PDB file of N, CA and C in Angstrom:
ATOM      1  N   MET A   1       0.858  -1.169   0.000  1.00  0.00           N
ATOM      2  CA  MET A   1       0.000   0.000   0.000  1.00  0.00           C
ATOM      3  C   MET A   1       0.905   1.234   0.000  1.00  0.00           C
ATOM      4  N   PRO A   2       0.762   2.165  -0.939  1.00  0.00           N
ATOM      5  CA  PRO A   2       1.646   3.326  -1.006  1.00  0.00           C
ATOM      6  C   PRO A   2       1.301   4.365   0.048  1.00  0.00           C
ATOM      7  N   LEU A   3       2.261   5.259   0.287  1.00  0.00           N
ATOM      8  CA  LEU A   3       2.112   6.266   1.318  1.00  0.00           C
ATOM      9  C   LEU A   3       2.972   7.465   0.952  1.00  0.00           C
ATOM     10  N   PHE A   4       2.521   8.688   1.230  1.00  0.00           N
ATOM     11  CA  PHE A   4       3.334   9.881   1.030  1.00  0.00           C
ATOM     12  C   PHE A   4       4.196  10.083   2.264  1.00  0.00           C
ATOM     13  N   ASN A   5       5.503  10.310   2.086  1.00  0.00           N
ATOM     14  CA  ASN A   5       6.367  10.581   3.228  1.00  0.00           C
ATOM     15  C   ASN A   5       6.561  12.086   3.394  1.00  0.00           C
ATOM     16  N   GLU A   6       7.454  12.492   4.332  1.00  0.00           N
ATOM     17  CA  GLU A   6       7.625  13.916   4.614  1.00  0.00           C
ATOM     18  C   GLU A   6       8.260  14.678   3.457  1.00  0.00           C
ATOM     19  N   ASN A   7       8.930  13.996   2.529  1.00  0.00           N
ATOM     20  CA  ASN A   7       9.498  14.643   1.348  1.00  0.00           C
ATOM     21  C   ASN A   7       8.520  14.658   0.183  1.00  0.00           C
ATOM     22  N   MET A   8       7.283  14.297   0.430  1.00  0.00           N
ATOM     23  CA  MET A   8       6.193  14.298  -0.547  1.00  0.00           C
ATOM     24  C   MET A   8       6.394  13.269  -1.652  1.00  0.00           C
ATOM     25  N   TYR A   9       7.094  12.186  -1.369  1.00  0.00           N
ATOM     26  CA  TYR A   9       7.261  11.098  -2.313  1.00  0.00           C
ATOM     27  C   TYR A   9       6.390   9.921  -1.897  1.00  0.00           C
ATOM     28  N   ILE A  10       6.056   9.091  -2.856  1.00  0.00           N
ATOM     29  CA  ILE A  10       5.283   7.886  -2.581  1.00  0.00           C
ATOM     30  C   ILE A  10       6.265   6.765  -2.261  1.00  0.00           C
ATOM     31  N   PHE A  11       6.013   6.020  -1.217  1.00  0.00           N
ATOM     32  CA  PHE A  11       6.830   4.858  -0.915  1.00  0.00           C
ATOM     33  C   PHE A  11       5.927   3.764  -0.368  1.00  0.00           C
ATOM     34  N   PRO A  12       6.353   2.505  -0.487  1.00  0.00           N
ATOM     35  CA  PRO A  12       5.489   1.412  -0.019  1.00  0.00           C
ATOM     36  C   PRO A  12       5.403   1.387   1.497  1.00  0.00           C
ATOM     37  N   LEU A  13       4.266   1.025   1.996  1.00  0.00           N
ATOM     38  CA  LEU A  13       4.034   0.928   3.432  1.00  0.00           C
ATOM     39  C   LEU A  13       4.624  -0.382   3.940  1.00  0.00           C
ATOM     40  N   GLN A  14       5.439  -0.302   4.975  1.00  0.00           N
ATOM     41  CA  GLN A  14       6.054  -1.490   5.556  1.00  0.00           C
ATOM     42  C   GLN A  14       5.037  -2.225   6.425  1.00  0.00           C
ATOM     43  N   LYS A  15       5.258  -3.490   6.656  1.00  0.00           N
ATOM     44  CA  LYS A  15       4.325  -4.295   7.440  1.00  0.00           C
ATOM     45  C   LYS A  15       4.238  -3.836   8.888  1.00  0.00           C
ATOM     46  N   ASP A  16       5.357  -3.354   9.444  1.00  0.00           N
ATOM     47  CA  ASP A  16       5.368  -2.995  10.848  1.00  0.00           C
ATOM     48  C   ASP A  16       4.955  -1.549  11.116  1.00  0.00           C
ATOM     49  N   SER A  17       4.748  -0.737  10.082  1.00  0.00           N
ATOM     50  CA  SER A  17       4.378   0.663  10.301  1.00  0.00           C
ATOM     51  C   SER A  17       2.858   0.799  10.438  1.00  0.00           C
ATOM     52  N   SER A  18       2.449   1.853  11.118  1.00  0.00           N
ATOM     53  CA  SER A  18       1.018   2.066  11.343  1.00  0.00           C
ATOM     54  C   SER A  18       0.395   2.787  10.157  1.00  0.00           C
ATOM     55  N   ILE A  19      -0.893   2.605   9.978  1.00  0.00           N
ATOM     56  CA  ILE A  19      -1.624   3.238   8.882  1.00  0.00           C
ATOM     57  C   ILE A  19      -2.139   4.584   9.364  1.00  0.00           C
ATOM     58  N   ASN A  20      -1.904   5.619   8.559  1.00  0.00           N
ATOM     59  CA  ASN A  20      -2.438   6.938   8.880  1.00  0.00           C
ATOM     60  C   ASN A  20      -3.202   7.469   7.671  1.00  0.00           C
ATOM     61  N   GLY A  21      -3.626   8.711   7.725  1.00  0.00           N
ATOM     62  CA  GLY A  21      -4.419   9.282   6.638  1.00  0.00           C
ATOM     63  C   GLY A  21      -3.660   9.452   5.346  1.00  0.00           C
ATOM     64  N   GLY A  22      -2.323   9.412   5.387  1.00  0.00           N
ATOM     65  CA  GLY A  22      -1.525   9.600   4.181  1.00  0.00           C
ATOM     66  C   GLY A  22      -1.529   8.413   3.250  1.00  0.00           C
ATOM     67  N   CYS A  23      -2.029   7.269   3.696  1.00  0.00           N
ATOM     68  CA  CYS A  23      -2.016   6.083   2.841  1.00  0.00           C
ATOM     69  C   CYS A  23      -3.421   5.671   2.411  1.00  0.00           C
ATOM     70  N   ILE A  24      -4.379   6.568   2.532  1.00  0.00           N
ATOM     71  CA  ILE A  24      -5.741   6.286   2.089  1.00  0.00           C
ATOM     72  C   ILE A  24      -6.003   7.120   0.843  1.00  0.00           C
ATOM     73  N   PHE A  25      -6.459   6.467  -0.214  1.00  0.00           N
ATOM     74  CA  PHE A  25      -6.674   7.139  -1.489  1.00  0.00           C
ATOM     75  C   PHE A  25      -8.102   6.923  -1.966  1.00  0.00           C
ATOM     76  N   ILE A  26      -8.574   7.879  -2.759  1.00  0.00           N
ATOM     77  CA  ILE A  26      -9.901   7.814  -3.368  1.00  0.00           C
ATOM     78  C   ILE A  26      -9.715   7.542  -4.853  1.00  0.00           C
ATOM     79  N   GLU A  27     -10.462   6.573  -5.364  1.00  0.00           N
ATOM     80  CA  GLU A  27     -10.427   6.284  -6.794  1.00  0.00           C
ATOM     81  C   GLU A  27     -11.386   7.236  -7.497  1.00  0.00           C
ATOM     82  N   ILE A  28     -10.879   7.982  -8.477  1.00  0.00           N
ATOM     83  CA  ILE A  28     -11.682   8.962  -9.205  1.00  0.00           C
ATOM     84  C   ILE A  28     -11.719   8.553 -10.671  1.00  0.00           C
ATOM     85  N   MET A  29     -12.920   8.472 -11.238  1.00  0.00           N
ATOM     86  CA  MET A  29     -13.072   8.189 -12.659  1.00  0.00           C
ATOM     87  C   MET A  29     -13.061   9.519 -13.398  1.00  0.00           C
ATOM     88  N   LEU A  30     -12.088   9.716 -14.282  1.00  0.00           N
ATOM     89  CA  LEU A  30     -11.942  10.970 -15.006  1.00  0.00           C
ATOM     90  C   LEU A  30     -12.842  10.988 -16.236  1.00  0.00           C
ATOM     91  N   GLU A  31     -12.956  12.166 -16.858  1.00  0.00           N
ATOM     92  CA  GLU A  31     -13.837  12.323 -18.025  1.00  0.00           C
ATOM     93  C   GLU A  31     -13.386  11.474 -19.200  1.00  0.00           C
ATOM     94  N   ASN A  32     -12.083  11.206 -19.296  1.00  0.00           N
ATOM     95  CA  ASN A  32     -11.566  10.430 -20.417  1.00  0.00           C
ATOM     96  C   ASN A  32     -11.523   8.929 -20.117  1.00  0.00           C
ATOM     97  N   ASN A  33     -12.294   8.497 -19.119  1.00  0.00           N
ATOM     98  CA  ASN A  33     -12.446   7.094 -18.716  1.00  0.00           C
ATOM     99  C   ASN A  33     -11.178   6.479 -18.136  1.00  0.00           C
ATOM    100  N   TYR A  34     -10.243   7.292 -17.696  1.00  0.00           N
ATOM    101  CA  TYR A  34      -9.092   6.802 -16.949  1.00  0.00           C
ATOM    102  C   TYR A  34      -9.401   6.911 -15.465  1.00  0.00           C
ATOM    103  N   THR A  35      -8.619   6.218 -14.660  1.00  0.00           N
ATOM    104  CA  THR A  35      -8.777   6.248 -13.216  1.00  0.00           C
ATOM    105  C   THR A  35      -7.605   6.997 -12.609  1.00  0.00           C
ATOM    106  N   ALA A  36      -7.871   7.854 -11.633  1.00  0.00           N
ATOM    107  CA  ALA A  36      -6.828   8.555 -10.882  1.00  0.00           C
ATOM    108  C   ALA A  36      -7.031   8.254  -9.408  1.00  0.00           C
ATOM    109  N   TRP A  37      -5.942   8.268  -8.645  1.00  0.00           N
ATOM    110  CA  TRP A  37      -5.987   8.000  -7.209  1.00  0.00           C
ATOM    111  C   TRP A  37      -5.553   9.249  -6.472  1.00  0.00           C
ATOM    112  N   MET A  38      -6.485   9.863  -5.700  1.00  0.00           N
ATOM    113  CA  MET A  38      -6.204  11.088  -4.962  1.00  0.00           C
ATOM    114  C   MET A  38      -6.078  10.775  -3.477  1.00  0.00           C
ATOM    115  N   SER A  39      -5.133  11.442  -2.811  1.00  0.00           N
ATOM    116  CA  SER A  39      -4.921  11.245  -1.382  1.00  0.00           C
ATOM    117  C   SER A  39      -6.062  11.863  -0.591  1.00  0.00           C
ATOM    118  N   VAL A  40      -6.495  11.185   0.469  1.00  0.00           N
ATOM    119  CA  VAL A  40      -7.542  11.713   1.338  1.00  0.00           C
ATOM    120  C   VAL A  40      -6.960  12.782   2.260  1.00  0.00           C
ATOM    121  N   HIS A  41      -5.765  12.531   2.774  1.00  0.00           N
ATOM    122  CA  HIS A  41      -5.141  13.452   3.725  1.00  0.00           C
ATOM    123  C   HIS A  41      -4.648  14.717   3.025  1.00  0.00           C
ATOM    124  N   TYR A  42      -4.026  14.576   1.865  1.00  0.00           N
ATOM    125  CA  TYR A  42      -3.520  15.708   1.093  1.00  0.00           C
ATOM    126  C   TYR A  42      -4.405  15.869  -0.146  1.00  0.00           C
ATOM    127  N   VAL A  43      -5.452  16.639  -0.021  1.00  0.00           N
ATOM    128  CA  VAL A  43      -6.414  16.800  -1.116  1.00  0.00           C
ATOM    129  C   VAL A  43      -5.723  17.506  -2.281  1.00  0.00           C
ATOM    130  N   GLY A  44      -5.888  16.966  -3.477  1.00  0.00           N
ATOM    131  CA  GLY A  44      -5.266  17.529  -4.667  1.00  0.00           C
ATOM    132  C   GLY A  44      -3.962  16.844  -5.037  1.00  0.00           C
ATOM    133  N   TRP A  45      -3.478  15.932  -4.215  1.00  0.00           N
ATOM    134  CA  TRP A  45      -2.283  15.159  -4.525  1.00  0.00           C
ATOM    135  C   TRP A  45      -2.714  13.825  -5.114  1.00  0.00           C
ATOM    136  N   TYR A  46      -2.083  13.440  -6.213  1.00  0.00           N
ATOM    137  CA  TYR A  46      -2.446  12.218  -6.917  1.00  0.00           C
ATOM    138  C   TYR A  46      -1.242  11.293  -6.997  1.00  0.00           C
ATOM    139  N   ILE A  47      -1.498  10.007  -7.121  1.00  0.00           N
ATOM    140  CA  ILE A  47      -0.429   9.044  -7.367  1.00  0.00           C
ATOM    141  C   ILE A  47      -0.077   9.148  -8.837  1.00  0.00           C
ATOM    142  N   GLY A  48       1.202   9.330  -9.123  1.00  0.00           N
ATOM    143  CA  GLY A  48       1.646   9.443 -10.498  1.00  0.00           C
ATOM    144  C   GLY A  48       3.057   8.917 -10.663  1.00  0.00           C
ATOM    145  N   PHE A  49       3.349   8.413 -11.849  1.00  0.00           N
ATOM    146  CA  PHE A  49       4.671   7.890 -12.159  1.00  0.00           C
ATOM    147  C   PHE A  49       5.151   8.505 -13.459  1.00  0.00           C
ATOM    148  N   THR A  50       6.467   8.758 -13.558  1.00  0.00           N
ATOM    149  CA  THR A  50       7.042   9.297 -14.779  1.00  0.00           C
ATOM    150  C   THR A  50       7.100   8.194 -15.832  1.00  0.00           C
ATOM    151  N   LYS A  51       7.498   8.566 -17.040  1.00  0.00           N
ATOM    152  CA  LYS A  51       7.579   7.562 -18.097  1.00  0.00           C
ATOM    153  C   LYS A  51       8.687   6.552 -17.835  1.00  0.00           C
ATOM    154  N   ARG A  52       9.616   6.869 -16.945  1.00  0.00           N
ATOM    155  CA  ARG A  52      10.673   5.934 -16.561  1.00  0.00           C
ATOM    156  C   ARG A  52      10.278   5.073 -15.361  1.00  0.00           C
ATOM    157  N   GLY A  53       9.069   5.292 -14.815  1.00  0.00           N
ATOM    158  CA  GLY A  53       8.586   4.480 -13.714  1.00  0.00           C
ATOM    159  C   GLY A  53       8.888   5.035 -12.339  1.00  0.00           C
ATOM    160  N   ARG A  54       9.454   6.224 -12.276  1.00  0.00           N
ATOM    161  CA  ARG A  54       9.753   6.827 -10.980  1.00  0.00           C
ATOM    162  C   ARG A  54       8.521   7.547 -10.455  1.00  0.00           C
ATOM    163  N   PRO A  55       8.294   7.535  -9.149  1.00  0.00           N
ATOM    164  CA  PRO A  55       7.116   8.228  -8.601  1.00  0.00           C
ATOM    165  C   PRO A  55       7.252   9.736  -8.692  1.00  0.00           C
ATOM    166  N   ARG A  56       6.140  10.409  -8.932  1.00  0.00           N
ATOM    167  CA  ARG A  56       6.106  11.877  -8.966  1.00  0.00           C
ATOM    168  C   ARG A  56       5.801  12.397  -7.582  1.00  0.00           C
ATOM    169  N   ARG A  57       6.269  13.603  -7.280  1.00  0.00           N
ATOM    170  CA  ARG A  57       5.965  14.238  -6.008  1.00  0.00           C
ATOM    171  C   ARG A  57       4.480  14.583  -5.978  1.00  0.00           C
ATOM    172  N   GLY A  58       3.863  14.428  -4.814  1.00  0.00           N
ATOM    173  CA  GLY A  58       2.429  14.645  -4.671  1.00  0.00           C
ATOM    174  C   GLY A  58       1.943  16.010  -5.115  1.00  0.00           C
ATOM    175  N   PRO A  59       2.585  17.137  -4.675  1.00  0.00           N
ATOM    176  CA  PRO A  59       2.078  18.452  -5.072  1.00  0.00           C
ATOM    177  C   PRO A  59       2.320  18.792  -6.537  1.00  0.00           C
ATOM    178  N   ASN A  60       3.158  18.017  -7.231  1.00  0.00           N
ATOM    179  CA  ASN A  60       3.449  18.287  -8.636  1.00  0.00           C
ATOM    180  C   ASN A  60       2.552  17.509  -9.583  1.00  0.00           C
ATOM    181  N   THR A  61       1.499  16.919  -9.073  1.00  0.00           N
ATOM    182  CA  THR A  61       0.600  16.135  -9.918  1.00  0.00           C
ATOM    183  C   THR A  61      -0.753  16.822 -10.029  1.00  0.00           C
ATOM    184  N   LEU A  62      -1.339  16.709 -11.198  1.00  0.00           N
ATOM    185  CA  LEU A  62      -2.674  17.239 -11.477  1.00  0.00           C
ATOM    186  C   LEU A  62      -3.495  16.139 -12.143  1.00  0.00           C
ATOM    187  N   PRO A  63      -4.824  16.191 -12.032  1.00  0.00           N
ATOM    188  CA  PRO A  63      -5.628  15.112 -12.623  1.00  0.00           C
ATOM    189  C   PRO A  63      -5.596  15.083 -14.143  1.00  0.00           C
ATOM    190  N   ASN A  64      -5.175  16.168 -14.796  1.00  0.00           N
ATOM    191  CA  ASN A  64      -5.163  16.175 -16.261  1.00  0.00           C
ATOM    192  C   ASN A  64      -3.822  15.722 -16.834  1.00  0.00           C
ATOM    193  N   GLN A  65      -2.863  15.339 -16.007  1.00  0.00           N
ATOM    194  CA  GLN A  65      -1.567  14.878 -16.480  1.00  0.00           C
ATOM    195  C   GLN A  65      -1.612  13.387 -16.790  1.00  0.00           C
ATOM    196  N   ARG A  66      -0.872  13.002 -17.819  1.00  0.00           N
ATOM    197  CA  ARG A  66      -0.848  11.588 -18.207  1.00  0.00           C
ATOM    198  C   ARG A  66      -0.180  10.720 -17.159  1.00  0.00           C
ATOM    199  N   ASP A  67       0.652  11.320 -16.318  1.00  0.00           N
ATOM    200  CA  ASP A  67       1.367  10.550 -15.299  1.00  0.00           C
ATOM    201  C   ASP A  67       0.442   9.974 -14.237  1.00  0.00           C
ATOM    202  N   VAL A  68      -0.750  10.521 -14.069  1.00  0.00           N
ATOM    203  CA  VAL A  68      -1.671  10.043 -13.032  1.00  0.00           C
ATOM    204  C   VAL A  68      -2.824   9.235 -13.612  1.00  0.00           C
ATOM    205  N   HIS A  69      -2.857   9.015 -14.929  1.00  0.00           N
ATOM    206  CA  HIS A  69      -3.940   8.263 -15.560  1.00  0.00           C
ATOM    207  C   HIS A  69      -3.628   6.769 -15.512  1.00  0.00           C
ATOM    208  N   PHE A  70      -4.541   6.025 -14.949  1.00  0.00           N
ATOM    209  CA  PHE A  70      -4.413   4.575 -14.873  1.00  0.00           C
ATOM    210  C   PHE A  70      -5.623   3.954 -15.548  1.00  0.00           C
ATOM    211  N   MET A  71      -5.415   2.773 -16.150  1.00  0.00           N
ATOM    212  CA  MET A  71      -6.515   2.052 -16.777  1.00  0.00           C
ATOM    213  C   MET A  71      -7.037   1.016 -15.804  1.00  0.00           C
ATOM    214  N   LYS A  72      -8.324   0.846 -15.778  1.00  0.00           N
ATOM    215  CA  LYS A  72      -8.949  -0.127 -14.882  1.00  0.00           C
ATOM    216  C   LYS A  72      -8.931  -1.495 -15.551  1.00  0.00           C
ATOM    217  N   ARG A  73      -8.467  -2.488 -14.818  1.00  0.00           N
ATOM    218  CA  ARG A  73      -8.479  -3.864 -15.304  1.00  0.00           C
ATOM    219  C   ARG A  73      -9.580  -4.615 -14.589  1.00  0.00           C
ATOM    220  N   PHE A  74     -10.383  -5.314 -15.345  1.00  0.00           N
ATOM    221  CA  PHE A  74     -11.474  -6.092 -14.787  1.00  0.00           C
ATOM    222  C   PHE A  74     -11.031  -7.544 -14.643  1.00  0.00           C
ATOM    223  N   PRO A  75     -11.489  -8.227 -13.600  1.00  0.00           N
ATOM    224  CA  PRO A  75     -11.174  -9.654 -13.466  1.00  0.00           C
ATOM    225  C   PRO A  75     -11.767 -10.435 -14.631  1.00  0.00           C
ATOM    226  N   PRO A  76     -11.196 -11.590 -14.962  1.00  0.00           N
ATOM    227  CA  PRO A  76     -11.743 -12.392 -16.059  1.00  0.00           C
ATOM    228  C   PRO A  76     -13.199 -12.749 -15.796  1.00  0.00           C
ATOM    229  N   GLY A  77     -14.023 -12.571 -16.803  1.00  0.00           N
ATOM    230  CA  GLY A  77     -15.438 -12.887 -16.686  1.00  0.00           C
ATOM    231  C   GLY A  77     -16.287 -11.740 -16.184  1.00  0.00           C
ATOM    232  N   GLU A  78     -15.695 -10.625 -15.813  1.00  0.00           N
ATOM    233  CA  GLU A  78     -16.451  -9.475 -15.315  1.00  0.00           C
ATOM    234  C   GLU A  78     -16.256  -8.259 -16.216  1.00  0.00           C
ATOM    235  N   GLN A  79     -16.282  -8.469 -17.505  1.00  0.00           N
ATOM    236  CA  GLN A  79     -16.103  -7.370 -18.437  1.00  0.00           C
ATOM    237  C   GLN A  79     -17.341  -6.483 -18.446  1.00  0.00           C
ATOM    238  N   PRO A  80     -17.173  -5.165 -18.569  1.00  0.00           N
ATOM    239  CA  PRO A  80     -18.333  -4.274 -18.589  1.00  0.00           C
ATOM    240  C   PRO A  80     -19.097  -4.416 -19.898  1.00  0.00           C
ATOM    241  N   ASP A  81     -20.348  -4.002 -19.881  1.00  0.00           N
ATOM    242  CA  ASP A  81     -21.161  -4.034 -21.093  1.00  0.00           C
ATOM    243  C   ASP A  81     -20.682  -2.933 -22.027  1.00  0.00           C
ATOM    244  N   LEU A  82     -20.208  -3.326 -23.191  1.00  0.00           N
ATOM    245  CA  LEU A  82     -19.730  -2.353 -24.165  1.00  0.00           C
ATOM    246  C   LEU A  82     -20.871  -2.010 -25.108  1.00  0.00           C
ATOM    247  N   GLN A  83     -21.191  -0.743 -25.206  1.00  0.00           N
ATOM    248  CA  GLN A  83     -22.256  -0.299 -26.087  1.00  0.00           C
ATOM    249  C   GLN A  83     -21.668  -0.048 -27.466  1.00  0.00           C
ATOM    250  N   SER A  84     -22.445  -0.371 -28.495  1.00  0.00           N
ATOM    251  CA  SER A  84     -21.950  -0.138 -29.843  1.00  0.00           C
ATOM    252  C   SER A  84     -21.902   1.358 -30.119  1.00  0.00           C
ATOM    253  N   CYS A  85     -20.843   1.767 -30.781  1.00  0.00           N
ATOM    254  CA  CYS A  85     -20.645   3.187 -31.079  1.00  0.00           C
ATOM    255  C   CYS A  85     -20.952   3.431 -32.546  1.00  0.00           C
ATOM    256  N   SER A  86     -21.469   4.591 -32.844  1.00  0.00           N
ATOM    257  CA  SER A  86     -21.660   4.983 -34.230  1.00  0.00           C
ATOM    258  C   SER A  86     -20.834   6.237 -34.469  1.00  0.00           C
ATOM    259  N   PHE A  87     -20.150   6.260 -35.585  1.00  0.00           N
ATOM    260  CA  PHE A  87     -19.279   7.375 -35.912  1.00  0.00           C
ATOM    261  C   PHE A  87     -19.832   8.114 -37.121  1.00  0.00           C
ATOM    262  N   THR A  88     -19.649   9.406 -37.126  1.00  0.00           N
ATOM    263  CA  THR A  88     -20.054  10.234 -38.248  1.00  0.00           C
ATOM    264  C   THR A  88     -18.800  10.718 -38.947  1.00  0.00           C
ATOM    265  N   THR A  89     -18.737  10.511 -40.257  1.00  0.00           N
ATOM    266  CA  THR A  89     -17.561  10.942 -41.008  1.00  0.00           C
ATOM    267  C   THR A  89     -17.952  12.031 -41.989  1.00  0.00           C
ATOM    268  N   VAL A  90     -17.063  12.975 -42.146  1.00  0.00           N
ATOM    269  CA  VAL A  90     -17.262  14.055 -43.106  1.00  0.00           C
ATOM    270  C   VAL A  90     -16.065  14.036 -44.035  1.00  0.00           C
ATOM    271  N   SER A  91     -16.314  13.813 -45.330  1.00  0.00           N
ATOM    272  CA  SER A  91     -15.198  13.821 -46.268  1.00  0.00           C
ATOM    273  C   SER A  91     -14.920  15.250 -46.706  1.00  0.00           C
ATOM    274  N   LYS A  92     -13.665  15.546 -46.930  1.00  0.00           N
ATOM    275  CA  LYS A  92     -13.294  16.908 -47.312  1.00  0.00           C
ATOM    276  C   LYS A  92     -13.774  17.234 -48.726  1.00  0.00           C
ATOM    277  N   ARG A  93     -13.854  16.210 -49.566  1.00  0.00           N
ATOM    278  CA  ARG A  93     -14.229  16.456 -50.947  1.00  0.00           C
ATOM    279  C   ARG A  93     -15.714  16.798 -51.064  1.00  0.00           C
ATOM    280  N   SER A  94     -16.572  16.007 -50.488  1.00  0.00           N
ATOM    281  CA  SER A  94     -18.007  16.243 -50.649  1.00  0.00           C
ATOM    282  C   SER A  94     -18.576  17.130 -49.553  1.00  0.00           C
ATOM    283  N   LYS A  95     -17.910  17.179 -48.396  1.00  0.00           N
ATOM    284  CA  LYS A  95     -18.363  17.965 -47.246  1.00  0.00           C
ATOM    285  C   LYS A  95     -19.795  17.609 -46.859  1.00  0.00           C
ATOM    286  N   ARG A  96     -20.138  16.351 -47.052  1.00  0.00           N
ATOM    287  CA  ARG A  96     -21.434  15.855 -46.623  1.00  0.00           C
ATOM    288  C   ARG A  96     -21.222  14.882 -45.487  1.00  0.00           C
ATOM    289  N   VAL A  97     -22.189  14.812 -44.622  1.00  0.00           N
ATOM    290  CA  VAL A  97     -22.115  13.890 -43.499  1.00  0.00           C
ATOM    291  C   VAL A  97     -22.586  12.525 -43.965  1.00  0.00           C
ATOM    292  N   GLN A  98     -21.763  11.515 -43.717  1.00  0.00           N
ATOM    293  CA  GLN A  98     -22.118  10.152 -44.078  1.00  0.00           C
ATOM    294  C   GLN A  98     -22.153   9.331 -42.804  1.00  0.00           C
ATOM    295  N   GLN A  99     -23.241   8.642 -42.573  1.00  0.00           N
ATOM    296  CA  GLN A  99     -23.391   7.809 -41.394  1.00  0.00           C
ATOM    297  C   GLN A  99     -22.770   6.440 -41.671  1.00  0.00           C
ATOM    298  N   THR A 100     -22.245   5.822 -40.633  1.00  0.00           N
ATOM    299  CA  THR A 100     -21.735   4.466 -40.771  1.00  0.00           C
ATOM    300  C   THR A 100     -22.905   3.495 -40.807  1.00  0.00           C
ATOM    301  N   SER A 101     -22.617   2.258 -41.118  1.00  0.00           N
ATOM    302  CA  SER A 101     -23.697   1.280 -41.281  1.00  0.00           C
ATOM    303  C   SER A 101     -24.362   0.922 -39.955  1.00  0.00           C
ATOM    304  N   THR A 102     -23.701   1.166 -38.804  1.00  0.00           N
ATOM    305  CA  THR A 102     -24.296   0.797 -37.524  1.00  0.00           C
ATOM    306  C   THR A 102     -25.280   1.841 -37.019  1.00  0.00           C
ATOM    307  N   ALA A 103     -25.253   3.036 -37.563  1.00  0.00           N
ATOM    308  CA  ALA A 103     -26.135   4.100 -37.087  1.00  0.00           C
ATOM    309  C   ALA A 103     -27.482   4.023 -37.804  1.00  0.00           C
ATOM    310  N   PRO A 104     -28.553   4.394 -37.141  1.00  0.00           N
ATOM    311  CA  PRO A 104     -29.860   4.404 -37.801  1.00  0.00           C
ATOM    312  C   PRO A 104     -29.921   5.538 -38.825  1.00  0.00           C
ATOM    313  N   PRO A 105     -30.823   5.434 -39.805  1.00  0.00           N
ATOM    314  CA  PRO A 105     -30.927   6.495 -40.811  1.00  0.00           C
ATOM    315  C   PRO A 105     -31.381   7.802 -40.160  1.00  0.00           C
ATOM    316  N   PRO A 106     -30.953   8.955 -40.713  1.00  0.00           N
ATOM    317  CA  PRO A 106     -31.327  10.244 -40.115  1.00  0.00           C
ATOM    318  C   PRO A 106     -32.825  10.509 -40.234  1.00  0.00           C
ATOM    319  N   LEU A 107     -33.358  11.219 -39.252  1.00  0.00           N
ATOM    320  CA  LEU A 107     -34.777  11.585 -39.266  1.00  0.00           C
ATOM    321  C   LEU A 107     -35.008  12.737 -40.233  1.00  0.00           C
ATOM    322  N   GLN A 108     -36.162  12.733 -40.892  1.00  0.00           N
ATOM    323  CA  GLN A 108     -36.449  13.794 -41.861  1.00  0.00           C
ATOM    324  C   GLN A 108     -37.499  14.723 -41.347  1.00  0.00           C
TER     325      GLN A 108
END
């Protein structure tokens, strides 16, 4: 279980250490369907890692940074219901809207 220390870095919680408010996090679902983990004790601090895998300092993280975006993994057999998507394409040549085959015909 990770924890923020006095230097504002994330480090793993040892078995013999006590649990305090610095090691409790809230899972937040962002608008782009990624998951972020925010500290309860230090509001506005998120768990984040650099592209090299090093932890980011808590106050230097924001929810819109890629370093704090995590993908949710579902256990086998518990996949979410995926809804079919319909896309609208506009070609530059004709500048007309063309619906894909999965979308219903437009209303008149």
